[in-house]
Coordinates of C-alpha atoms and ligand atoms in Angstrom, one line a residue:
X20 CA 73.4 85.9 98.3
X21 CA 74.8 89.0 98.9
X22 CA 73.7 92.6 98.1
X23 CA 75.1 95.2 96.8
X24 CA 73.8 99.0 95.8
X25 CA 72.1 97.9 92.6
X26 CA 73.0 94.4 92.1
X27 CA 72.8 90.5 94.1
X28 CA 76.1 88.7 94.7
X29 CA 75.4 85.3 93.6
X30 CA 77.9 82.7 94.3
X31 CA 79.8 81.4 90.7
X32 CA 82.8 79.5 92.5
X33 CA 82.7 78.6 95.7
X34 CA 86.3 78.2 97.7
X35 CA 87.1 74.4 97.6
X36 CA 86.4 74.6 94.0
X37 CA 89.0 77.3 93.9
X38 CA 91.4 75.6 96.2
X39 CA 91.2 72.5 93.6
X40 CA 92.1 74.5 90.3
X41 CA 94.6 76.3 92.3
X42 CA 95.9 73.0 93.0
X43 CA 95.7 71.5 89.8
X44 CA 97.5 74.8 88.3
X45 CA 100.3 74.3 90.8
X46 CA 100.8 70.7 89.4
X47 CA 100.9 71.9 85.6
X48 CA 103.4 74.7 86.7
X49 CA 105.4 72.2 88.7
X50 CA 105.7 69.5 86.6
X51 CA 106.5 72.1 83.4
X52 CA 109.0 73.9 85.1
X53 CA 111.3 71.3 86.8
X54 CA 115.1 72.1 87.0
X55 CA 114.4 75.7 85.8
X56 CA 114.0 79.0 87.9
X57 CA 110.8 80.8 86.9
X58 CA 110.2 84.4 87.5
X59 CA 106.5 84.4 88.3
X60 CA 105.2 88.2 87.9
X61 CA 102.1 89.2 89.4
X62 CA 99.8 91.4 87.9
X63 CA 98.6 93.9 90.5
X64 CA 96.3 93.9 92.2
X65 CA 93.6 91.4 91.2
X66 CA 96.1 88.7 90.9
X67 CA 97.5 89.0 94.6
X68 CA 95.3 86.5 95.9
X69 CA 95.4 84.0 93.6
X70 CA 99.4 84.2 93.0
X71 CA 99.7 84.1 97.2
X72 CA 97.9 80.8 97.3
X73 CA 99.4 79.1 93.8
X74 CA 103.2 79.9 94.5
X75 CA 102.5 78.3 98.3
X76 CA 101.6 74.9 96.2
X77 CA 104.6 74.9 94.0
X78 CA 106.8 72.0 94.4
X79 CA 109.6 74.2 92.6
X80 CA 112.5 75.8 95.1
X81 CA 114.0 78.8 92.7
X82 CA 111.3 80.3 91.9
X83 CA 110.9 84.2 92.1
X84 CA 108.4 86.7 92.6
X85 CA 108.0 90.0 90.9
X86 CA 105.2 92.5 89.9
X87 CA 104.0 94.9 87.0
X88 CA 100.1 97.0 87.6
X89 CA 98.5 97.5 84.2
X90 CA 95.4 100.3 84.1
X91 CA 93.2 99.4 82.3
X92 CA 90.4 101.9 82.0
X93 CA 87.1 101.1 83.1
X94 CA 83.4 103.2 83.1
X95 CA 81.9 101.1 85.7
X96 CA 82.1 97.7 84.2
X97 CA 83.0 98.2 80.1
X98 CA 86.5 98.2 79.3
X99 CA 87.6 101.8 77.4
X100 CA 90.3 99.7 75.7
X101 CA 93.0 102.2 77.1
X102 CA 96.0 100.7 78.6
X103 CA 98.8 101.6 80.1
X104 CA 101.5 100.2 82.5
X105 CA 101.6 102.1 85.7
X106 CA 104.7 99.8 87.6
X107 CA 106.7 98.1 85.5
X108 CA 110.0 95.5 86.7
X109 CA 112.6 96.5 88.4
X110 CA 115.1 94.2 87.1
X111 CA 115.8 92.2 84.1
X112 CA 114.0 89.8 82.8
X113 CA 116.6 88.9 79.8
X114 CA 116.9 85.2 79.3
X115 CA 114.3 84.5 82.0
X116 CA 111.7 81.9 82.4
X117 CA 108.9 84.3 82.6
X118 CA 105.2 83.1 83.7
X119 CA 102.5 86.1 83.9
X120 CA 99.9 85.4 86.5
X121 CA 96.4 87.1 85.8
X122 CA 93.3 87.1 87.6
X123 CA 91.1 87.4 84.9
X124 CA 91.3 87.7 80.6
X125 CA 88.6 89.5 79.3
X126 CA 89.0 92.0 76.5
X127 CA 92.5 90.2 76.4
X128 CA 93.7 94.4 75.5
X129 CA 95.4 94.8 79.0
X130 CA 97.4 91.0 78.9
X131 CA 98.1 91.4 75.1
X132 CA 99.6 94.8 76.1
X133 CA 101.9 93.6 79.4
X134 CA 103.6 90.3 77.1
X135 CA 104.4 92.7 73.9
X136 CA 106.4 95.0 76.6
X137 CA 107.6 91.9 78.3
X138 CA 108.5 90.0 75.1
X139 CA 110.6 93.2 74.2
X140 CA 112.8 92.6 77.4
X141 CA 113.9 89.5 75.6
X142 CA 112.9 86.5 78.2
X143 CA 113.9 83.1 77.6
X144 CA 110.5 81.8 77.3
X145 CA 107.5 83.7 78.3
X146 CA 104.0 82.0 79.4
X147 CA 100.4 83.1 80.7
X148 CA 98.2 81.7 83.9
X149 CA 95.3 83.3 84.2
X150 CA 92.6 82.3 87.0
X151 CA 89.5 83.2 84.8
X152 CA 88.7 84.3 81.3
X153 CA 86.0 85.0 79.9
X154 CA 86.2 84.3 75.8
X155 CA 82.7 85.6 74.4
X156 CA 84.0 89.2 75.4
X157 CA 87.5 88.6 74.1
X158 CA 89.0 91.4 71.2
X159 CA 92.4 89.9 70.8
X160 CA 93.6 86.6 70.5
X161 CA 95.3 85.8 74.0
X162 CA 97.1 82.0 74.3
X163 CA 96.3 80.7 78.2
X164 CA 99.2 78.4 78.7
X165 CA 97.1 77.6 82.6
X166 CA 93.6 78.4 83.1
X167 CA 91.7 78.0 85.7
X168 CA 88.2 78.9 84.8
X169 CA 85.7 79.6 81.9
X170 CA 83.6 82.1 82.5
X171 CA 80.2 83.1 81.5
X172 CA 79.7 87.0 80.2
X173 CA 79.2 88.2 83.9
X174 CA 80.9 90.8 86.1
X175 CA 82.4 88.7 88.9
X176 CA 84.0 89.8 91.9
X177 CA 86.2 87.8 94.8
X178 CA 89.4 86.4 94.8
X179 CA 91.3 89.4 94.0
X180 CA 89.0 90.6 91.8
X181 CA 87.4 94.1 92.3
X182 CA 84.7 96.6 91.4
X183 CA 85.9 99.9 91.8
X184 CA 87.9 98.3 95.0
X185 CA 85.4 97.0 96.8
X186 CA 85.2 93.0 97.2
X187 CA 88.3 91.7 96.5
X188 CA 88.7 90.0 99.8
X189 CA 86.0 87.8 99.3
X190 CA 87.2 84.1 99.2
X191 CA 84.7 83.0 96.5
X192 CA 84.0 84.3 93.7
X193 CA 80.6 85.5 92.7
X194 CA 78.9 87.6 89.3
X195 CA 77.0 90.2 90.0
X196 CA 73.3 90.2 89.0
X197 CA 70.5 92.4 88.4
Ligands
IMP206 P1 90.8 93.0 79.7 O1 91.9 94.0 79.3 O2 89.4 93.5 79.2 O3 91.1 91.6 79.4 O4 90.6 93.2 81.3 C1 91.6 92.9 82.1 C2 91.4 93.5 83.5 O5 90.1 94.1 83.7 C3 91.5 92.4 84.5 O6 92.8 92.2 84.9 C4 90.6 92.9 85.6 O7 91.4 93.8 86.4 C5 89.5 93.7 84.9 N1 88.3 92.9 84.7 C6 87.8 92.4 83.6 N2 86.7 91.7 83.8 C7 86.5 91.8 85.1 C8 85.4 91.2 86.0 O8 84.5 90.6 85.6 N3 85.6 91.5 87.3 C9 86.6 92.3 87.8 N4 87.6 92.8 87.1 C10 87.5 92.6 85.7

């Protein structure tokens, strides 16, 4: 267990479980998107991690890369429910296979934001992975087309995922306890 200022690290998902899912994602994706050319976009930064491993285990040749950063504003740990796009694509996405990658769904305001601008661009088809969500705190209805993880109501860090910066390099992934 690790500590931090006012809270304990406690470990939620260790890395092999990780490495599994991640796996077991990369099979889904595979096996869904045979003979097509997926544009995978990232959703900086907590998804850097997770999107670095996954497109490593895709049996799929044509696949690109590309990524947006949504802000989504936070006081500490409690989503404000403002959003906004702060990169957005460089090129079109028209007619695309598009697949989102997320690190985590919470809310669902900052995901449900990003696919209404995407789905305006027009893409062929247009599908969500997220790592982790955690439904009890969802406000919108979000469709996960490739999950990895339910989560409890925790704040969890690792994996990409921050708090205010800090412990993103973490290779598990752990909540963050009184
Ligand atoms: P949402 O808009 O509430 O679904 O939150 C989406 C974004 O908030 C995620 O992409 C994360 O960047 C951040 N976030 C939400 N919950 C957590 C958490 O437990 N740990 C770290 N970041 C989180």
């Amino acid at each position: 267990m690790k500590q931090s200022s006012h809270y304990q690290l406690k470990i939620l998902i260790n890395k092999d479980q990780i490495a599994e899912t991640v796996a077991r994602i990369a099979s889904e994706i595979t096996r869904d998107y045979q003979k097509r050319q997926p544009l995978l976009i990232g959703v900086l930064k907590g998804s850097f991690i997770f999107m670095a491993d996954l497109v490593r285990q895709l049996k799929l040749i044509d696949i690109e890369t590309d990524f947006v950063q949504v802000a989504s504003y936070y006081a500490e740990k409690e989503s404000s429910g403002k959003v906004t796009l702060i990169q957005d694509l460089h090129k079109s996405i028209t007619g695309r296979d598009v697949l989102v990658i997320e690190d985590i769904v919470d809310t669902g305001l900052s995901i449900s934001f990003l696919l209404a601008h995407l789905k305006k661009k027009n893409p062929a088809s247009l599908k969500l992975c997220a790592l982790t969500e955690k439904p009890s705190r969802r406000q919108v209805a979000v469709s996960i087309d490739y999950l990895g993880f339910t989560l409890p109501d925790n704040f969890v860090v690792g994996y990409g995922l921050d708090l205010n910066e800090k412990y993103r390099c973490l290779p598990d992934i752990y909540s963050m306890e009184k």
